[in-house]
mmCIF file of C-alpha atoms in Angstrom:
data_model
loop_
_atom_site.group_PDB
_atom_site.id
_atom_site.type_symbol
_atom_site.label_atom_id
_atom_site.label_comp_id
_atom_site.label_asym_id
_atom_site.label_seq_id
_atom_site.Cartn_x
_atom_site.Cartn_y
_atom_site.Cartn_z
ATOM 1 C CA MET A 1 29.488 -12.035 58.803
ATOM 2 C CA ARG A 2 30.033 -12.071 55.084
ATOM 3 C CA LEU A 3 33.559 -12.709 53.813
ATOM 4 C CA VAL A 4 35.371 -9.852 52.083
ATOM 5 C CA ASP A 5 35.602 -11.782 48.816
ATOM 6 C CA GLU A 6 31.861 -12.483 48.887
ATOM 7 C CA GLN A 7 31.103 -8.799 49.441
ATOM 8 C CA LEU A 8 33.465 -7.816 46.649
ATOM 9 C CA GLU A 9 31.765 -10.268 44.318
ATOM 10 C CA ARG A 10 28.436 -8.555 45.002
ATOM 11 C CA VAL A 11 29.965 -5.108 44.525
ATOM 12 C CA LEU A 12 31.791 -5.878 41.287
ATOM 13 C CA ALA A 13 28.717 -7.563 39.828
ATOM 14 C CA SER A 14 27.098 -4.113 39.883
ATOM 15 C CA ALA A 15 29.757 -2.520 37.678
ATOM 16 C CA VAL A 16 28.214 -0.719 34.714
ATOM 17 C CA LYS A 17 30.341 0.976 32.090
ATOM 18 C CA PRO A 18 29.005 4.421 31.131
ATOM 19 C CA ALA A 19 27.923 4.749 27.495
ATOM 20 C CA PRO A 20 30.689 5.980 25.159
ATOM 21 C CA VAL A 21 30.803 9.684 24.332
ATOM 22 C CA ARG A 22 32.595 11.661 21.636
ATOM 23 C CA VAL A 23 35.036 14.238 22.965
ATOM 24 C CA ALA A 24 37.764 16.510 21.622
ATOM 25 C CA ILE A 25 41.088 14.704 21.516
ATOM 26 C CA SER A 26 42.489 17.274 23.962
ATOM 27 C CA GLU A 27 39.958 15.971 26.518
ATOM 28 C CA ALA A 28 40.503 12.269 25.771
ATOM 29 C CA HIS A 29 43.789 11.870 27.632
ATOM 30 C CA GLY A 30 43.636 9.038 30.177
ATOM 31 C CA LEU A 31 40.372 7.598 28.823
ATOM 32 C CA ARG A 32 39.857 4.329 26.952
ATOM 33 C CA CYS A 33 39.170 4.535 23.245
ATOM 34 C CA ALA A 34 35.716 3.183 22.347
ATOM 35 C CA GLU A 35 36.379 2.832 18.625
ATOM 36 C CA GLU A 36 39.090 1.617 16.303
ATOM 37 C CA VAL A 37 40.556 4.699 14.669
ATOM 38 C CA VAL A 38 41.749 4.024 11.122
ATOM 39 C CA THR A 39 43.860 6.603 9.325
ATOM 40 C CA ALA A 40 42.607 7.963 6.032
ATOM 41 C CA ARG A 41 45.837 9.670 4.987
ATOM 42 C CA PRO A 42 49.543 8.857 5.056
ATOM 43 C CA LEU A 43 51.936 10.192 7.650
ATOM 44 C CA PRO A 44 54.052 12.000 6.601
ATOM 45 C CA GLY A 45 51.796 13.237 3.840
ATOM 46 C CA PHE A 46 54.727 13.902 1.453
ATOM 47 C CA ASP A 47 58.464 13.273 1.127
ATOM 48 C CA GLN A 48 60.121 15.839 3.356
ATOM 49 C CA ALA A 49 63.484 16.879 4.720
ATOM 50 C CA ALA A 50 64.257 15.508 8.167
ATOM 51 C CA ILE A 51 66.839 18.234 8.884
ATOM 52 C CA ASP A 52 68.045 21.566 7.567
ATOM 53 C CA GLY A 53 70.347 20.942 4.616
ATOM 54 C CA TYR A 54 70.388 20.514 0.846
ATOM 55 C CA ALA A 55 68.171 18.282 -1.249
ATOM 56 C CA VAL A 56 70.238 16.339 -3.780
ATOM 57 C CA ARG A 57 70.410 13.221 -5.898
ATOM 58 C CA SER A 58 72.603 10.867 -3.913
ATOM 59 C CA VAL A 59 74.161 9.484 -7.107
ATOM 60 C CA ASP A 60 75.616 12.924 -7.850
ATOM 61 C CA LEU A 61 77.694 12.891 -4.651
ATOM 62 C CA VAL A 62 79.380 9.511 -5.026
ATOM 63 C CA GLY A 63 83.067 9.797 -4.040
ATOM 64 C CA ALA A 64 82.743 13.149 -2.254
ATOM 65 C CA SER A 65 85.345 13.589 0.523
ATOM 66 C CA GLU A 66 87.283 16.224 2.417
ATOM 67 C CA HIS A 67 90.150 15.983 -0.097
ATOM 68 C CA GLU A 68 87.923 15.701 -3.171
ATOM 69 C CA PRO A 69 84.665 17.576 -2.503
ATOM 70 C CA VAL A 70 81.914 17.582 -5.087
ATOM 71 C CA SER A 71 80.787 21.003 -6.293
ATOM 72 C CA VAL A 72 77.157 21.580 -7.302
ATOM 73 C CA PRO A 73 75.131 24.748 -7.908
ATOM 74 C CA VAL A 74 72.389 25.741 -5.473
ATOM 75 C CA VAL A 75 69.375 26.488 -7.654
ATOM 76 C CA GLY A 76 66.771 27.429 -5.082
ATOM 77 C CA GLU A 77 65.452 27.224 -1.560
ATOM 78 C CA ILE A 78 62.367 25.493 -0.131
ATOM 79 C CA PRO A 79 61.096 26.595 3.311
ATOM 80 C CA ALA A 80 58.833 24.474 5.498
ATOM 81 C CA GLY A 81 55.231 24.848 4.405
ATOM 82 C CA SER A 82 56.109 25.672 0.803
ATOM 83 C CA ARG A 83 53.480 24.753 -1.815
ATOM 84 C CA GLN A 84 55.563 25.670 -4.840
ATOM 85 C CA PRO A 85 56.685 22.573 -6.783
ATOM 86 C CA LEU A 86 60.355 22.477 -7.730
ATOM 87 C CA ARG A 87 62.149 19.989 -9.961
ATOM 88 C CA LEU A 88 65.776 19.121 -9.318
ATOM 89 C CA GLN A 89 68.045 18.566 -12.317
ATOM 90 C CA PRO A 90 71.084 16.256 -12.255
ATOM 91 C CA ARG A 91 74.095 17.633 -10.341
ATOM 92 C CA GLN A 92 72.110 20.375 -8.612
ATOM 93 C CA ALA A 93 71.190 21.128 -4.995
ATOM 94 C CA VAL A 94 68.283 22.945 -3.352
ATOM 95 C CA ARG A 95 68.480 24.427 0.115
ATOM 96 C CA VAL A 96 65.705 22.890 2.299
ATOM 97 C CA ALA A 97 64.450 23.469 5.825
ATOM 98 C CA ALA A 98 63.455 20.642 8.145
ATOM 99 C CA GLY A 99 59.909 19.604 7.249
ATOM 100 C CA ALA A 100 60.054 21.131 3.770
ATOM 101 C CA PRO A 101 58.854 19.056 0.786
ATOM 102 C CA LEU A 102 61.607 17.580 -1.344
ATOM 103 C CA PRO A 103 61.902 18.713 -4.934
ATOM 104 C CA THR A 104 61.153 16.175 -7.631
ATOM 105 C CA LEU A 105 64.038 13.729 -8.331
ATOM 106 C CA ALA A 106 65.761 14.486 -5.005
ATOM 107 C CA ASP A 107 66.257 11.323 -2.956
ATOM 108 C CA ALA A 108 68.432 12.534 -0.063
ATOM 109 C CA VAL A 109 69.308 15.528 2.074
ATOM 110 C CA VAL A 110 72.891 16.532 2.808
ATOM 111 C CA PRO A 111 73.265 18.061 6.299
ATOM 112 C CA VAL A 112 74.749 21.542 6.376
ATOM 113 C CA GLY A 113 77.660 20.151 8.394
ATOM 114 C CA PHE A 114 78.709 17.982 5.448
ATOM 115 C CA THR A 115 79.141 21.085 3.283
ATOM 116 C CA ASP A 116 80.672 24.542 3.212
ATOM 117 C CA GLY A 117 77.169 26.073 3.576
ATOM 118 C CA GLY A 118 77.313 27.793 0.219
ATOM 119 C CA SER A 119 74.315 29.737 -1.043
ATOM 120 C CA ALA A 120 75.137 29.921 -4.777
ATOM 121 C CA ARG A 121 77.553 27.039 -5.128
ATOM 122 C CA LEU A 122 77.926 24.183 -2.704
ATOM 123 C CA MET A 123 80.997 22.145 -1.788
ATOM 124 C CA VAL A 124 79.963 18.744 -0.446
ATOM 125 C CA HIS A 125 82.623 16.961 1.647
ATOM 126 C CA CYS A 126 80.754 13.729 2.305
ATOM 127 C CA GLY A 127 78.291 11.789 0.208
ATOM 128 C CA VAL A 128 75.027 10.374 1.539
ATOM 129 C CA PRO A 129 73.084 7.246 0.611
ATOM 130 C CA SER A 130 69.648 7.360 -0.969
ATOM 131 C CA ALA A 131 66.857 8.255 1.534
ATOM 132 C CA ALA A 132 69.359 9.750 3.990
ATOM 133 C CA PHE A 133 67.786 12.419 6.231
ATOM 134 C CA VAL A 134 64.460 12.075 4.426
ATOM 135 C CA ARG A 135 61.029 11.282 5.862
ATOM 136 C CA ARG A 136 59.253 9.276 3.179
ATOM 137 C CA ILE A 137 55.539 9.627 2.523
ATOM 138 C CA GLY A 138 53.596 7.135 4.627
ATOM 139 C CA GLU A 139 56.666 5.667 6.349
ATOM 140 C CA ASP A 140 55.040 6.272 9.750
ATOM 141 C CA VAL A 141 51.391 5.518 8.960
ATOM 142 C CA GLN A 142 49.737 4.308 5.771
ATOM 143 C CA PRO A 143 46.069 4.881 4.877
ATOM 144 C CA GLY A 144 44.064 2.068 6.441
ATOM 145 C CA ASP A 145 46.498 1.565 9.338
ATOM 146 C CA VAL A 146 45.018 1.491 12.836
ATOM 147 C CA ALA A 147 46.111 4.631 14.673
ATOM 148 C CA VAL A 148 44.464 3.824 18.014
ATOM 149 C CA ARG A 149 42.948 0.455 18.874
ATOM 150 C CA ARG A 150 39.638 -0.006 20.611
ATOM 151 C CA ASP A 151 40.025 -0.139 24.420
ATOM 152 C CA ALA A 152 43.521 1.369 24.304
ATOM 153 C CA VAL A 153 44.163 3.962 26.994
ATOM 154 C CA ILE A 154 44.697 7.297 25.269
ATOM 155 C CA GLY A 155 48.003 8.817 26.316
ATOM 156 C CA ALA A 156 50.104 11.579 24.810
ATOM 157 C CA ALA A 157 51.338 9.326 21.980
ATOM 158 C CA GLN A 158 47.782 8.310 21.067
ATOM 159 C CA VAL A 159 46.677 11.958 21.063
ATOM 160 C CA ALA A 160 49.556 12.701 18.668
ATOM 161 C CA LEU A 161 48.459 9.919 16.302
ATOM 162 C CA LEU A 162 44.844 11.036 16.440
ATOM 163 C CA ALA A 163 45.880 14.562 15.554
ATOM 164 C CA ALA A 164 48.128 13.289 12.768
ATOM 165 C CA ALA A 165 45.212 11.231 11.450
ATOM 166 C CA GLY A 166 43.156 14.409 11.267
ATOM 167 C CA ARG A 167 40.769 13.495 14.054
ATOM 168 C CA GLU A 168 39.407 16.390 16.102
ATOM 169 C CA LYS A 169 37.192 14.133 18.202
ATOM 170 C CA VAL A 170 37.245 10.510 19.296
ATOM 171 C CA LEU A 171 34.741 8.124 20.877
ATOM 172 C CA VAL A 172 35.799 7.238 24.428
ATOM 173 C CA HIS A 173 34.532 5.477 27.509
ATOM 174 C CA PRO A 174 33.928 8.354 29.956
ATOM 175 C CA LYS A 175 34.982 8.407 33.577
ATOM 176 C CA PRO A 176 32.395 6.993 35.965
ATOM 177 C CA ARG A 177 30.616 9.766 37.884
ATOM 178 C CA VAL A 178 30.960 9.472 41.656
ATOM 179 C CA SER A 179 28.909 11.517 44.120
ATOM 180 C CA VAL A 180 29.967 11.769 47.765
ATOM 181 C CA ILE A 181 27.401 12.688 50.413
ATOM 182 C CA SER A 182 28.260 13.396 54.036
ATOM 183 C CA VAL A 183 25.457 12.824 56.566
ATOM 184 C CA GLY A 184 25.426 13.946 60.181
ATOM 185 C CA ASP A 185 23.983 16.590 62.508
ATOM 186 C CA GLU A 186 27.407 16.980 64.096
ATOM 187 C CA LEU A 187 29.181 17.991 60.875
ATOM 188 C CA VAL A 188 30.202 21.521 59.901
ATOM 189 C CA ASP A 189 31.826 22.843 56.733
ATOM 190 C CA LEU A 190 35.555 23.486 56.781
ATOM 191 C CA ALA A 191 34.958 27.231 56.608
ATOM 192 C CA ARG A 192 33.439 27.127 60.088
ATOM 193 C CA SER A 193 35.147 26.375 63.393
ATOM 194 C CA PRO A 194 33.501 23.366 65.075
ATOM 195 C CA GLY A 195 31.625 24.178 68.243
ATOM 196 C CA ALA A 196 30.932 21.917 71.213
ATOM 197 C CA GLY A 197 30.006 18.453 69.956
ATOM 198 C CA GLN A 198 30.695 19.369 66.332
ATOM 199 C CA VAL A 199 33.342 18.010 63.953
ATOM 200 C CA ALA A 200 34.647 19.247 60.624
ATOM 201 C CA ASP A 201 33.496 17.377 57.537
ATOM 202 C CA VAL A 202 36.740 15.615 56.677
ATOM 203 C CA CYS A 203 35.265 12.424 55.264
ATOM 204 C CA SER A 204 33.558 13.772 52.149
ATOM 205 C CA HIS A 205 36.671 15.699 51.092
ATOM 206 C CA ALA A 206 38.863 12.617 51.577
ATOM 207 C CA LEU A 207 36.526 10.286 49.667
ATOM 208 C CA THR A 208 36.098 12.773 46.832
ATOM 209 C CA ALA A 209 39.877 12.937 46.440
ATOM 210 C CA ALA A 210 40.129 9.130 46.572
ATOM 211 C CA ALA A 211 37.508 8.798 43.830
ATOM 212 C CA ARG A 212 39.373 11.310 41.667
ATOM 213 C CA GLU A 213 42.631 9.396 42.185
ATOM 214 C CA ALA A 214 40.847 6.210 41.089
ATOM 215 C CA GLY A 215 39.979 7.878 37.771
ATOM 216 C CA ALA A 216 36.416 9.030 38.413
ATOM 217 C CA GLU A 217 34.666 12.282 37.676
ATOM 218 C CA THR A 218 33.653 13.488 41.114
ATOM 219 C CA SER A 219 31.138 15.739 42.794
ATOM 220 C CA ARG A 220 30.690 16.427 46.484
ATOM 221 C CA ALA A 221 27.212 17.215 47.786
ATOM 222 C CA SER A 222 26.511 19.768 50.478
ATOM 223 C CA LEU A 223 26.296 18.525 54.053
ATOM 224 C CA VAL A 224 23.083 16.641 54.794
ATOM 225 C CA ARG A 225 21.469 16.556 58.208
ATOM 226 C CA GLY A 226 20.523 13.216 59.712
ATOM 227 C CA ASP A 227 16.870 13.505 58.781
ATOM 228 C CA ALA A 228 15.174 11.012 56.442
ATOM 229 C CA ARG A 229 13.549 13.758 54.398
ATOM 230 C CA ASP A 230 16.788 15.666 53.861
ATOM 231 C CA ILE A 231 18.738 12.499 53.092
ATOM 232 C CA GLY A 232 16.096 11.318 50.641
ATOM 233 C CA ALA A 233 16.074 14.678 48.875
ATOM 234 C CA ALA A 234 19.863 14.625 48.538
ATOM 235 C CA MET A 235 19.754 11.113 47.073
ATOM 236 C CA GLN A 236 17.037 12.050 44.611
ATOM 237 C CA ASP A 237 19.230 14.918 43.436
ATOM 238 C CA ARG A 238 22.343 12.802 42.997
ATOM 239 C CA LEU A 239 20.942 9.562 41.536
ATOM 240 C CA PRO A 240 20.379 10.870 37.972
ATOM 241 C CA LEU A 241 23.867 12.400 37.936
ATOM 242 C CA SER A 242 25.846 9.472 39.343
ATOM 243 C CA ASP A 243 27.218 6.097 38.352
ATOM 244 C CA VAL A 244 28.338 5.424 41.942
ATOM 245 C CA ILE A 245 27.289 7.080 45.213
ATOM 246 C CA VAL A 246 29.247 6.987 48.461
ATOM 247 C CA VAL A 247 27.479 8.114 51.642
ATOM 248 C CA CYS A 248 29.651 8.595 54.701
ATOM 249 C CA GLY A 249 28.228 8.761 58.219
ATOM 250 C CA ALA A 250 25.096 7.416 59.902
ATOM 251 C CA VAL A 251 25.736 3.683 59.457
ATOM 252 C CA GLY A 252 24.081 2.757 62.753
ATOM 253 C CA GLY A 253 22.007 4.187 65.608
ATOM 254 C CA ASN A 254 19.190 6.706 65.170
ATOM 255 C CA ALA A 255 20.943 8.411 62.268
ATOM 256 C CA GLY A 256 21.362 5.039 60.571
ATOM 257 C CA ALA A 257 17.647 4.414 60.935
ATOM 258 C CA GLU A 258 16.970 7.743 59.225
ATOM 259 C CA VAL A 259 19.245 6.783 56.347
ATOM 260 C CA HIS A 260 17.504 3.449 55.861
ATOM 261 C CA ALA A 261 14.128 5.144 56.045
ATOM 262 C CA ALA A 262 15.245 7.593 53.348
ATOM 263 C CA PHE A 263 16.463 4.755 51.109
ATOM 264 C CA ALA A 264 13.447 2.514 51.655
ATOM 265 C CA GLY A 265 11.655 3.575 48.488
ATOM 266 C CA LEU A 266 14.803 3.647 46.360
ATOM 267 C CA GLY A 267 15.946 0.041 46.584
ATOM 268 C CA GLU A 268 17.472 -2.504 48.904
ATOM 269 C CA LEU A 269 20.479 -1.563 51.038
ATOM 270 C CA ASP A 270 22.292 -4.629 52.357
ATOM 271 C CA THR A 271 23.719 -3.975 55.846
ATOM 272 C CA THR A 272 25.317 -7.394 56.434
ATOM 273 C CA ARG A 273 28.548 -6.970 58.388
ATOM 274 C CA VAL A 274 31.711 -7.867 56.493
ATOM 275 C CA ALA A 275 34.507 -9.945 58.026
ATOM 276 C CA MET A 276 37.215 -7.304 57.859
ATOM 277 C CA HIS A 277 38.970 -5.020 60.317
ATOM 278 C CA PRO A 278 38.607 -2.123 60.403
ATOM 279 C CA GLY A 279 35.347 -1.363 58.575
ATOM 280 C CA SER A 280 33.113 -4.359 59.223
ATOM 281 C CA THR A 281 30.128 -2.030 59.612
ATOM 282 C CA GLN A 282 29.131 -0.912 56.137
ATOM 283 C CA ALA A 283 26.260 -1.201 53.672
ATOM 284 C CA PHE A 284 25.868 -1.622 49.935
ATOM 285 C CA GLY A 285 22.960 -1.660 47.516
ATOM 286 C CA ARG A 286 21.695 -0.564 44.133
ATOM 287 C CA LEU A 287 19.312 2.348 44.397
ATOM 288 C CA GLY A 288 17.056 4.308 42.092
ATOM 289 C CA PRO A 289 15.470 3.288 38.777
ATOM 290 C CA ASP A 290 18.921 2.694 37.229
ATOM 291 C CA GLY A 291 20.237 0.638 40.145
ATOM 292 C CA VAL A 292 23.110 2.974 40.991
ATOM 293 C CA PRO A 293 25.713 1.201 43.197
ATOM 294 C CA THR A 294 25.527 2.949 46.572
ATOM 295 C CA PHE A 295 27.854 2.540 49.553
ATOM 296 C CA LEU A 296 27.250 3.556 53.145
ATOM 297 C CA PHE A 297 30.425 3.972 55.183
ATOM 298 C CA PRO A 298 31.241 5.136 58.726
ATOM 299 C CA SER A 299 32.128 8.775 59.284
ATOM 300 C CA HIS A 300 35.681 8.075 60.514
ATOM 301 C CA PRO A 301 37.851 9.293 57.589
ATOM 302 C CA ALA A 302 40.595 6.689 58.059
ATOM 303 C CA THR A 303 38.093 3.817 58.068
ATOM 304 C CA ALA A 304 36.089 5.304 55.204
ATOM 305 C CA LEU A 305 39.255 5.660 53.104
ATOM 306 C CA LEU A 306 40.164 2.040 53.786
ATOM 307 C CA LEU A 307 36.691 0.869 52.779
ATOM 308 C CA PHE A 308 36.897 2.973 49.634
ATOM 309 C CA GLU A 309 40.237 1.366 48.776
ATOM 310 C CA VAL A 310 38.954 -2.177 49.325
ATOM 311 C CA MET A 311 35.408 -1.898 47.954
ATOM 312 C CA VAL A 312 34.879 1.168 45.755
ATOM 313 C CA ARG A 313 38.179 1.543 43.919
ATOM 314 C CA PRO A 314 38.004 -1.917 42.264
ATOM 315 C CA LEU A 315 34.457 -1.122 41.111
ATOM 316 C CA LEU A 316 35.599 2.160 39.533
ATOM 317 C CA ARG A 317 38.589 0.552 37.856
ATOM 318 C CA LEU A 318 36.308 -2.129 36.413
ATOM 319 C CA ALA A 319 33.945 0.574 35.148
ATOM 320 C CA LEU A 320 36.948 2.194 33.480
ATOM 321 C CA GLY A 321 37.565 -1.060 31.623
ATOM 322 C CA ARG A 322 40.629 -2.247 33.502
ATOM 323 C CA ALA A 323 41.033 -6.020 33.150
ATOM 324 C CA ASN A 324 42.555 -6.254 36.630
ATOM 325 C CA PRO A 325 40.930 -3.689 38.937
ATOM 326 C CA TYR A 326 43.106 -4.516 41.946
ATOM 327 C CA ARG A 327 46.326 -3.026 43.271
ATOM 328 C CA ARG A 328 49.679 -4.666 42.662
ATOM 329 C CA MET A 329 50.369 -7.152 45.456
ATOM 330 C CA LEU A 330 53.883 -7.627 46.885
ATOM 331 C CA SER A 331 55.492 -9.919 49.436
ATOM 332 C CA ALA A 332 57.414 -8.116 52.175
ATOM 333 C CA ARG A 333 59.028 -8.912 55.515
ATOM 334 C CA LEU A 334 57.683 -7.190 58.606
ATOM 335 C CA THR A 335 59.952 -4.832 60.534
ATOM 336 C CA SER A 336 57.679 -5.030 63.582
ATOM 337 C CA PRO A 337 54.837 -7.331 64.669
ATOM 338 C CA VAL A 338 51.175 -6.791 63.783
ATOM 339 C CA SER A 339 47.961 -8.340 65.017
ATOM 340 C CA SER A 340 44.495 -8.821 63.609
ATOM 341 C CA THR A 341 40.989 -9.621 64.855
ATOM 342 C CA PRO A 342 40.193 -13.369 64.755
ATOM 343 C CA GLY A 343 37.983 -14.390 61.858
ATOM 344 C CA ARG A 344 38.400 -11.102 59.979
ATOM 345 C CA ARG A 345 40.690 -10.018 57.189
ATOM 346 C CA GLY A 346 43.004 -7.421 58.673
ATOM 347 C CA TYR A 347 44.198 -4.283 56.936
ATOM 348 C CA VAL A 348 47.139 -2.348 58.374
ATOM 349 C CA ARG A 349 48.733 0.691 56.782
ATOM 350 C CA GLY A 350 52.450 0.338 56.160
ATOM 351 C CA ARG A 351 55.526 1.902 54.607
ATOM 352 C CA LEU A 352 57.216 -0.274 52.002
ATOM 353 C CA LEU A 353 61.017 -0.185 51.978
ATOM 354 C CA ARG A 354 63.700 -1.916 49.918
ATOM 355 C CA GLU A 355 66.565 -3.789 51.564
ATOM 356 C CA GLN A 356 69.740 -2.607 49.857
ATOM 357 C CA ALA A 357 71.735 -5.810 50.249
ATOM 358 C CA THR A 358 69.136 -8.204 48.810
ATOM 359 C CA GLY A 359 66.595 -5.996 47.094
ATOM 360 C CA ASP A 360 63.828 -7.657 49.114
ATOM 361 C CA TYR A 361 60.825 -5.655 50.238
ATOM 362 C CA LEU A 362 60.369 -4.721 53.877
ATOM 363 C CA VAL A 363 57.221 -3.219 55.357
ATOM 364 C CA GLN A 364 56.987 -1.059 58.453
ATOM 365 C CA PRO A 365 53.491 -1.123 60.015
ATOM 366 C CA LEU A 366 51.978 2.314 60.701
ATOM 367 C CA GLY A 367 49.067 3.440 62.839
ATOM 368 C CA THR A 368 48.950 0.240 64.875
ATOM 369 C CA SER A 369 47.914 2.214 67.962
ATOM 370 C CA GLY A 370 44.546 3.053 66.419
ATOM 371 C CA THR A 371 42.785 2.360 63.130
ATOM 372 C CA HIS A 372 41.002 5.710 63.380
ATOM 373 C CA LEU A 373 44.210 7.760 63.267
ATOM 374 C CA LEU A 374 44.756 9.908 60.180
ATOM 375 C CA SER A 375 48.291 11.038 60.940
ATOM 376 C CA SER A 376 49.988 7.914 59.569
ATOM 377 C CA ILE A 377 48.044 7.736 56.295
ATOM 378 C CA THR A 378 50.230 10.287 54.533
ATOM 379 C CA GLU A 379 53.316 8.173 55.266
ATOM 380 C CA ALA A 380 51.793 4.903 54.016
ATOM 381 C CA ASN A 381 52.541 3.506 50.575
ATOM 382 C CA GLY A 382 51.223 0.028 51.262
ATOM 383 C CA LEU A 383 48.368 -1.844 52.874
ATOM 384 C CA ILE A 384 49.286 -4.982 54.806
ATOM 385 C CA VAL A 385 46.627 -7.652 54.224
ATOM 386 C CA LEU A 386 46.321 -10.350 56.888
ATOM 387 C CA PRO A 387 44.132 -13.398 56.042
ATOM 388 C CA GLU A 388 41.117 -14.238 58.204
ATOM 389 C CA HIS A 389 42.921 -17.101 59.963
ATOM 390 C CA VAL A 390 45.936 -14.955 60.966
ATOM 391 C CA THR A 391 45.771 -13.141 64.300
ATOM 392 C CA GLU A 392 49.466 -12.285 64.698
ATOM 393 C CA ALA A 393 52.457 -11.842 62.422
ATOM 394 C CA THR A 394 55.951 -11.463 63.854
ATOM 395 C CA VAL A 395 59.109 -9.599 62.866
ATOM 396 C CA ASP A 396 60.643 -10.914 59.610
ATOM 397 C CA GLU A 397 57.487 -12.828 58.767
ATOM 398 C CA VAL A 398 56.517 -12.455 55.110
ATOM 399 C CA VAL A 399 53.145 -10.783 54.550
ATOM 400 C CA THR A 400 51.149 -9.649 51.522
ATOM 401 C CA VAL A 401 51.097 -5.902 50.872
ATOM 402 C CA ALA A 402 48.960 -3.945 48.410
ATOM 403 C CA PHE A 403 51.186 -1.295 46.841
ATOM 404 C CA LEU A 404 49.709 2.199 47.103
ATOM 405 C CA PRO A 405 51.796 4.447 44.850
ATOM 406 C CA ALA A 406 51.831 8.177 45.421
ATOM 407 C CA PRO A 407 49.381 10.080 43.201
ATOM 408 C CA ALA A 408 50.951 11.180 39.907
#
């Protein structure tokens, strides 16, 4: 058997980052920026009022108080979006809306609450310092500043800066494209009720969702019968459209032979068993003229999801440019014992808890009665990882747990 780390090394060595593409900034959210975006204009683009109030010269209001207010005439009004220039004379005020350009010579804005709200003549009860309640030109971003750095993940704040910089489009690293193919004569679509000897196609739906959660652009192929010709045709269809392909079903037996026959002319598929439990039976290779990483997993959804988590997700995260493609690992004390197969790395679903008194992590094993059971997966937020040399772990023993946060 090949060790898990050795298999992962082979898998991650196949990671290929898709070529950058230019997209509208509204579509760039969550992607990594593939260029350094430099602003060509200041932000704000002009001196403007930060609040509704009155534009003034701060020097004219020195000494203003409730007992000795300063009286100045209001000589105009500037709404937001105004393009009409206005010059302020000494000891005058201009009514301004938030976002409106300041008149020439004005260096501050007096909030309405500091005044009597006059429209012709204004009584100011409290002076303000220079630059008070004013957004100065370029105080946020100056021309030549970097708005978004290369390889930064574009979130809402980055989209705002891109828009402020006047960028409609931005160069990004796209999501890797993942195709999921379900193979098996026993499978039926969810719209049909399974007959004798038939099962619903759960696996492809589960793996497609897992790929989407990992950050991939996903597509799910129609069901494929366990015939080499049909399987080969499905692969030929998906290879040009995929950066990663996951095939579930037909790992061994006659169906497995058909799969290998279908892949024979596309590249080498390595079927070496991996020292892990569950999921030791799996295959991986690079197929087609572009060497697309291709996985072959069992048809059991719970096992296939585990294999996706351990093998495929790190590959996708690496393709997305993540420096560390792995889950956050925690130490937690067991609330009940667990066991593992000798010589294999064990994976057990678990529910992470927090001990109130100490703040330490606890983990409650789930699904220990059968690795094929789906019912406990929805309750799991962690994956207990038992090293190859560990066959049993007892209550209160500290184990390593991969944290599986709920999808956002």
